[in-house]
Coordinates of C-alpha atoms in Angstrom, one line a residue:
M20 CA 127.6 86.4 85.8
D21 CA 128.1 83.7 88.5
Q22 CA 125.1 81.5 88.9
R23 CA 124.2 79.8 92.2
T24 CA 121.6 77.4 93.5
L25 CA 118.9 79.2 95.6
G26 CA 118.8 76.8 98.5
R27 CA 116.0 74.2 98.7
T28 CA 114.2 75.8 95.7
H29 CA 117.0 74.0 93.6
R30 CA 116.7 76.8 91.1
T31 CA 119.7 78.4 89.6
V32 CA 119.8 82.1 90.0
S33 CA 122.2 85.0 89.3
A34 CA 124.6 86.2 92.0
I35 CA 123.2 89.7 91.5
G36 CA 119.4 89.8 91.3
L37 CA 117.0 92.7 91.2
G38 CA 115.0 94.0 94.0
T39 CA 111.8 95.8 92.8
W40 CA 110.6 97.8 95.8
Q41 CA 111.7 100.9 93.9
L42 CA 109.3 100.0 91.0
G43 CA 106.3 100.0 93.3
A44 CA 106.6 102.8 95.9
D45 CA 108.5 104.5 98.7
W46 CA 111.5 105.6 96.6
G47 CA 110.0 108.4 94.6
E48 CA 107.9 108.1 91.4
V49 CA 108.9 105.5 88.8
S50 CA 106.8 105.3 85.7
E51 CA 105.7 102.1 84.0
E52 CA 108.0 102.8 81.1
Q53 CA 110.9 103.3 83.5
A54 CA 110.0 100.1 85.4
L55 CA 110.0 98.0 82.3
D56 CA 113.3 99.5 81.1
V57 CA 114.9 98.6 84.5
L58 CA 113.6 95.0 84.2
A59 CA 114.9 94.7 80.6
A60 CA 118.3 96.2 81.4
A61 CA 118.8 93.9 84.4
V62 CA 117.8 90.7 82.5
D63 CA 119.9 91.7 79.5
A64 CA 122.9 92.1 81.8
G65 CA 122.4 88.5 83.2
V66 CA 120.0 88.9 86.1
T67 CA 117.7 85.9 86.5
L68 CA 116.2 86.5 90.0
L69 CA 113.5 89.2 90.5
D70 CA 112.4 90.0 94.1
T71 CA 109.1 91.7 94.7
A72 CA 106.3 91.9 97.3
D73 CA 102.5 92.2 97.2
V74 CA 102.8 95.4 99.3
Y75 CA 105.1 97.3 96.9
G76 CA 102.8 99.9 95.5
D77 CA 99.9 97.6 96.6
G78 CA 100.7 95.2 93.8
R79 CA 102.1 97.7 91.3
S80 CA 105.6 96.1 91.3
E81 CA 104.2 92.6 90.8
K82 CA 102.0 93.8 87.9
F83 CA 105.0 95.3 86.2
I84 CA 106.9 92.1 86.5
G85 CA 103.8 90.2 85.3
R86 CA 103.8 92.3 82.1
F87 CA 107.5 91.7 81.6
L88 CA 107.1 87.9 82.1
R89 CA 104.8 87.7 79.1
D90 CA 107.8 88.1 76.8
H91 CA 110.6 86.7 79.0
D92 CA 111.2 83.1 80.1
G93 CA 113.8 81.5 82.4
L94 CA 113.4 83.9 85.3
T95 CA 112.8 83.2 89.0
V96 CA 110.4 85.5 90.7
A97 CA 110.4 85.7 94.5
T98 CA 107.5 87.6 96.0
K99 CA 106.6 88.3 99.6
M100 CA 103.3 88.4 101.5
G101 CA 101.9 89.5 104.8
R102 CA 102.5 93.3 105.1
R103 CA 99.1 94.4 103.9
V104 CA 97.5 93.5 107.2
D105 CA 98.0 94.3 110.9
Q106 CA 101.2 92.7 112.0
V107 CA 99.8 90.2 114.6
P108 CA 100.4 86.5 114.5
Q109 CA 96.6 85.8 114.1
N110 CA 96.7 87.2 110.6
Y111 CA 99.3 84.6 109.4
R112 CA 96.9 81.8 108.7
L113 CA 96.0 79.5 105.8
D114 CA 92.9 81.3 104.5
H115 CA 94.8 84.6 104.4
F116 CA 97.8 82.8 102.8
R117 CA 95.5 81.5 100.0
E118 CA 94.0 85.0 99.5
W119 CA 97.4 86.6 99.3
T120 CA 99.0 84.1 97.0
D121 CA 96.0 84.1 94.7
R122 CA 96.3 87.8 94.4
S123 CA 100.0 87.6 93.6
R124 CA 99.4 84.9 91.1
R125 CA 96.9 87.2 89.3
N126 CA 99.3 90.1 89.5
L127 CA 102.2 88.1 88.1
G128 CA 100.1 86.1 85.6
V129 CA 101.3 82.7 86.7
D130 CA 99.6 79.6 88.0
T131 CA 102.4 78.7 90.5
L132 CA 104.6 81.2 92.4
D133 CA 108.2 80.3 92.2
L134 CA 109.0 81.4 95.8
V135 CA 106.9 83.1 98.4
Q136 CA 108.4 84.6 101.4
L137 CA 106.7 85.8 104.6
H138 CA 107.4 89.5 104.7
C139 CA 109.1 90.3 108.0
P140 CA 106.4 88.6 110.1
P141 CA 106.2 88.8 113.9
S142 CA 108.6 86.4 115.6
A143 CA 105.8 84.3 117.0
T144 CA 104.7 83.5 113.5
I145 CA 108.1 82.0 112.7
T146 CA 108.1 79.8 115.7
D147 CA 104.5 78.6 115.2
D148 CA 104.2 75.1 113.7
A149 CA 100.9 76.1 112.1
T150 CA 102.6 78.7 109.9
W151 CA 104.8 76.1 108.3
D152 CA 101.9 73.6 108.0
A153 CA 99.9 76.2 106.1
L154 CA 102.8 76.9 103.7
D155 CA 103.2 73.2 103.1
T156 CA 99.5 73.1 102.2
L157 CA 100.1 75.8 99.6
V158 CA 102.8 73.7 98.0
D159 CA 100.6 70.7 98.0
D160 CA 97.9 72.7 96.4
G161 CA 100.2 73.8 93.6
A162 CA 99.8 77.5 94.4
I163 CA 103.5 77.9 95.3
A164 CA 106.6 75.9 94.4
A165 CA 108.7 76.9 97.5
Y166 CA 108.6 79.2 100.5
G167 CA 110.9 81.1 102.7
V168 CA 110.9 84.1 105.0
S169 CA 112.2 87.7 104.9
V170 CA 113.5 88.7 108.4
E171 CA 114.6 91.6 110.4
T172 CA 116.8 89.8 113.0
C173 CA 119.4 87.1 113.0
D174 CA 117.4 85.2 115.7
Q175 CA 114.4 85.1 113.3
A176 CA 116.7 83.9 110.5
L177 CA 118.1 81.0 112.6
A178 CA 114.6 80.0 113.7
A179 CA 113.5 79.8 110.0
I180 CA 116.6 78.0 108.9
A181 CA 115.8 75.2 111.4
R182 CA 112.5 74.5 109.6
P183 CA 113.0 71.6 107.2
G184 CA 110.6 73.1 104.5
C185 CA 112.2 76.6 104.5
A186 CA 113.9 77.1 101.2
S187 CA 115.4 80.5 101.7
V188 CA 115.9 83.4 104.1
Q189 CA 116.1 87.0 103.1
I190 CA 118.1 89.2 105.4
I191 CA 119.7 92.6 105.5
L192 CA 123.4 92.1 104.8
N193 CA 125.9 94.8 103.8
A194 CA 129.2 96.3 104.7
F195 CA 127.3 98.2 107.5
R196 CA 125.5 95.1 108.8
L197 CA 128.0 92.2 109.4
K198 CA 126.2 90.3 112.2
P199 CA 124.7 87.7 109.8
L200 CA 128.2 86.5 109.0
D201 CA 128.7 85.2 112.5
E202 CA 125.9 82.5 112.7
V203 CA 123.2 83.0 110.0
L204 CA 125.4 82.3 106.9
P205 CA 127.1 79.2 108.4
A206 CA 123.8 77.8 109.6
A207 CA 122.2 78.3 106.1
R208 CA 125.2 76.7 104.4
E209 CA 124.9 73.6 106.6
A210 CA 121.1 73.3 106.2
G211 CA 121.1 74.0 102.4
V212 CA 119.0 77.1 102.8
G213 CA 119.4 79.9 100.3
I214 CA 120.3 83.4 101.4
L215 CA 119.0 86.5 99.6
A216 CA 121.0 89.5 100.8
R217 CA 118.7 92.6 100.9
V218 CA 119.4 96.3 101.5
P219 CA 123.0 95.6 100.2
L220 CA 123.7 99.3 99.6
A221 CA 122.3 100.5 102.9
S222 CA 119.5 102.4 101.1
G223 CA 122.1 103.9 98.8
L224 CA 124.6 105.1 101.5
L225 CA 127.3 102.7 100.2
S226 CA 127.2 104.3 96.8
G227 CA 129.1 107.2 98.3
K228 CA 126.8 109.7 96.5
Y229 CA 125.1 111.2 99.5
D230 CA 126.3 113.9 101.9
E231 CA 124.9 115.8 104.9
S232 CA 123.0 118.2 102.5
T233 CA 121.3 115.5 100.4
T234 CA 117.5 115.6 100.5
F235 CA 114.9 112.9 99.5
A236 CA 111.4 113.2 98.2
E237 CA 108.6 113.2 100.8
D238 CA 107.3 109.9 99.5
D239 CA 110.8 108.3 99.8
H240 CA 111.2 106.2 102.9
R241 CA 114.7 107.7 103.4
H242 CA 112.9 110.9 104.2
Y243 CA 109.9 109.7 106.2
N244 CA 111.1 106.5 108.0
R245 CA 114.4 107.6 109.6
D246 CA 112.8 107.2 113.0
G247 CA 111.1 103.9 112.2
S248 CA 107.6 105.4 112.3
A249 CA 106.4 103.6 109.2
F250 CA 108.2 100.3 109.5
D251 CA 111.3 98.8 111.0
V252 CA 114.0 101.4 111.0
G253 CA 116.5 98.8 110.0
E254 CA 115.0 98.9 106.5
T255 CA 116.2 102.5 106.1
F256 CA 120.0 103.1 105.8
A257 CA 120.3 99.6 107.4
G258 CA 119.4 101.1 110.8
V259 CA 122.4 103.4 110.9
D260 CA 121.6 107.0 111.6
Y261 CA 122.1 109.2 108.6
E262 CA 125.0 111.3 109.7
T263 CA 127.0 108.3 111.0
G264 CA 126.2 106.5 107.8
V265 CA 127.5 109.3 105.5
A266 CA 130.7 109.5 107.4
A267 CA 131.1 105.7 107.3
A268 CA 130.4 105.7 103.6
R269 CA 133.2 108.2 103.0
E270 CA 135.6 105.8 104.7
F271 CA 134.2 102.9 102.6
T272 CA 134.7 104.9 99.4
A273 CA 138.3 105.6 100.4
L274 CA 138.8 101.8 101.0
V275 CA 137.5 101.1 97.5
R276 CA 139.8 103.7 95.9
E277 CA 142.8 102.3 97.7
H278 CA 142.1 98.5 97.6
G279 CA 139.2 97.9 95.3
P280 CA 139.2 96.5 91.7
E281 CA 140.3 99.0 89.1
G282 CA 137.4 101.0 87.6
A283 CA 134.8 99.6 90.1
T284 CA 132.5 102.0 91.8
P285 CA 131.8 102.0 95.6
A286 CA 128.3 100.6 94.9
Q287 CA 129.6 97.8 92.7
V288 CA 132.2 96.9 95.4
A289 CA 129.6 96.9 98.1
L290 CA 127.5 94.5 96.0
A291 CA 130.4 92.3 95.3
W292 CA 131.3 92.2 99.0
C293 CA 127.8 90.8 99.6
A294 CA 127.9 88.4 96.7
Q295 CA 131.3 87.0 97.7
Q296 CA 130.3 86.0 101.2
D297 CA 130.2 82.2 101.5
G298 CA 126.6 81.2 101.7
V299 CA 124.9 84.1 99.9
S300 CA 122.8 82.8 97.0
T301 CA 121.9 86.2 95.5
V302 CA 122.0 89.9 96.3
I303 CA 119.0 92.0 95.5
P304 CA 119.8 95.7 95.0
G305 CA 117.1 97.9 93.6
A306 CA 117.4 100.2 90.7
R307 CA 115.3 103.2 89.5
S308 CA 117.0 103.4 86.0
A309 CA 118.3 101.1 83.4
E310 CA 121.8 102.5 83.9
Q311 CA 121.7 101.6 87.6
A312 CA 120.4 98.1 86.8
R313 CA 123.3 97.5 84.4
A314 CA 125.9 98.9 86.8
N315 CA 124.6 96.7 89.6
A316 CA 124.6 93.6 87.5
A317 CA 128.3 94.3 86.5
A318 CA 129.2 93.8 90.2
G319 CA 128.6 90.1 89.7
E320 CA 131.6 89.9 87.4
L321 CA 134.1 91.6 89.7
P322 CA 137.2 89.5 90.8
A323 CA 137.6 88.4 94.4
L324 CA 138.0 91.4 96.7
S325 CA 141.4 91.9 98.3
P326 CA 142.1 90.9 101.9
A327 CA 143.0 94.6 102.6
L328 CA 139.6 95.7 101.5
L329 CA 137.8 92.9 103.5
D330 CA 139.8 93.7 106.6
G331 CA 139.0 97.4 106.1
V332 CA 135.3 96.7 106.0
R333 CA 135.5 94.8 109.3
A334 CA 137.6 97.5 110.9
L335 CA 135.1 100.2 109.8
Y336 CA 132.2 98.2 111.1
D337 CA 133.8 97.6 114.5
S338 CA 134.9 101.2 115.0
R339 CA 131.9 103.1 113.7
L340 CA 128.8 101.0 113.4
R341 CA 128.8 97.9 115.6
E342 CA 127.4 99.8 118.6
Q343 CA 124.4 101.0 116.7
V344 CA 123.3 97.8 114.9
H345 CA 124.9 94.7 116.3
N346 CA 122.7 94.0 119.3
R347 CA 119.5 95.3 117.8
W348 CA 119.3 93.0 114.7

């Protein structure tokens, strides 16, 4: 698999990483055995970047990764902090940062966290000098090696990229969310900031496996967060309403069949589309089974996608999706 430098962390990571929200909560039940099988399958297939958060199952995901790390070296673990408290700027302060990172270090079983990302914080947090001073202090203390931010909007991403200590930005990027291509990726390339592309399958829509009759478990955010009542609606189906998304996914699947690499699934092409954007360091799809993890990792070995497919993705976005998502995020 292609390996890239993750921005100012200077770490080398795989083009396809593994997001581990699914291993913690909000995607239906995943057992410890399943979680460890997913991690093993991904790493065996060449994945070297694992993305998690302290809020995923209230530490469950981090603890699974910590157990896995006991027998596996050479991996980069990016975790996130900040979503376990009320989302007000006053909560993003040094004493809380120390408390949160100490907890993640215990969960992961490490002395120093490879990369800590603020987890979709309020915009005022990103523009506050005190936030970045506190993160610098954690680096000086040896608690973390590098820091970044996971964002909801392009404006937040650009504000973070402008900070000299920001190593990486995690942002929603997929064939249904093209806005980051306009300014965020060029700015990150120029500044040397890494980009982690999250929600690359639009919560599974781009797999082409769902239709209007598909149902999701009650503890799956694709069931309970379609209106954004639990957290930002952009996290669920990339902010596209479900019916529109299903129709768009059918068009995407048709594009893949006509113009995609032979034998590649729609999900793999969607991941390759993300990974092949100039400026993307790694793409972090989730997986609930070892089979999914292996299939996702294989997307990192696909050849360059054809101009016809790339043009088709842009046309699909402009005709069906731009109005819903472009101005909001």
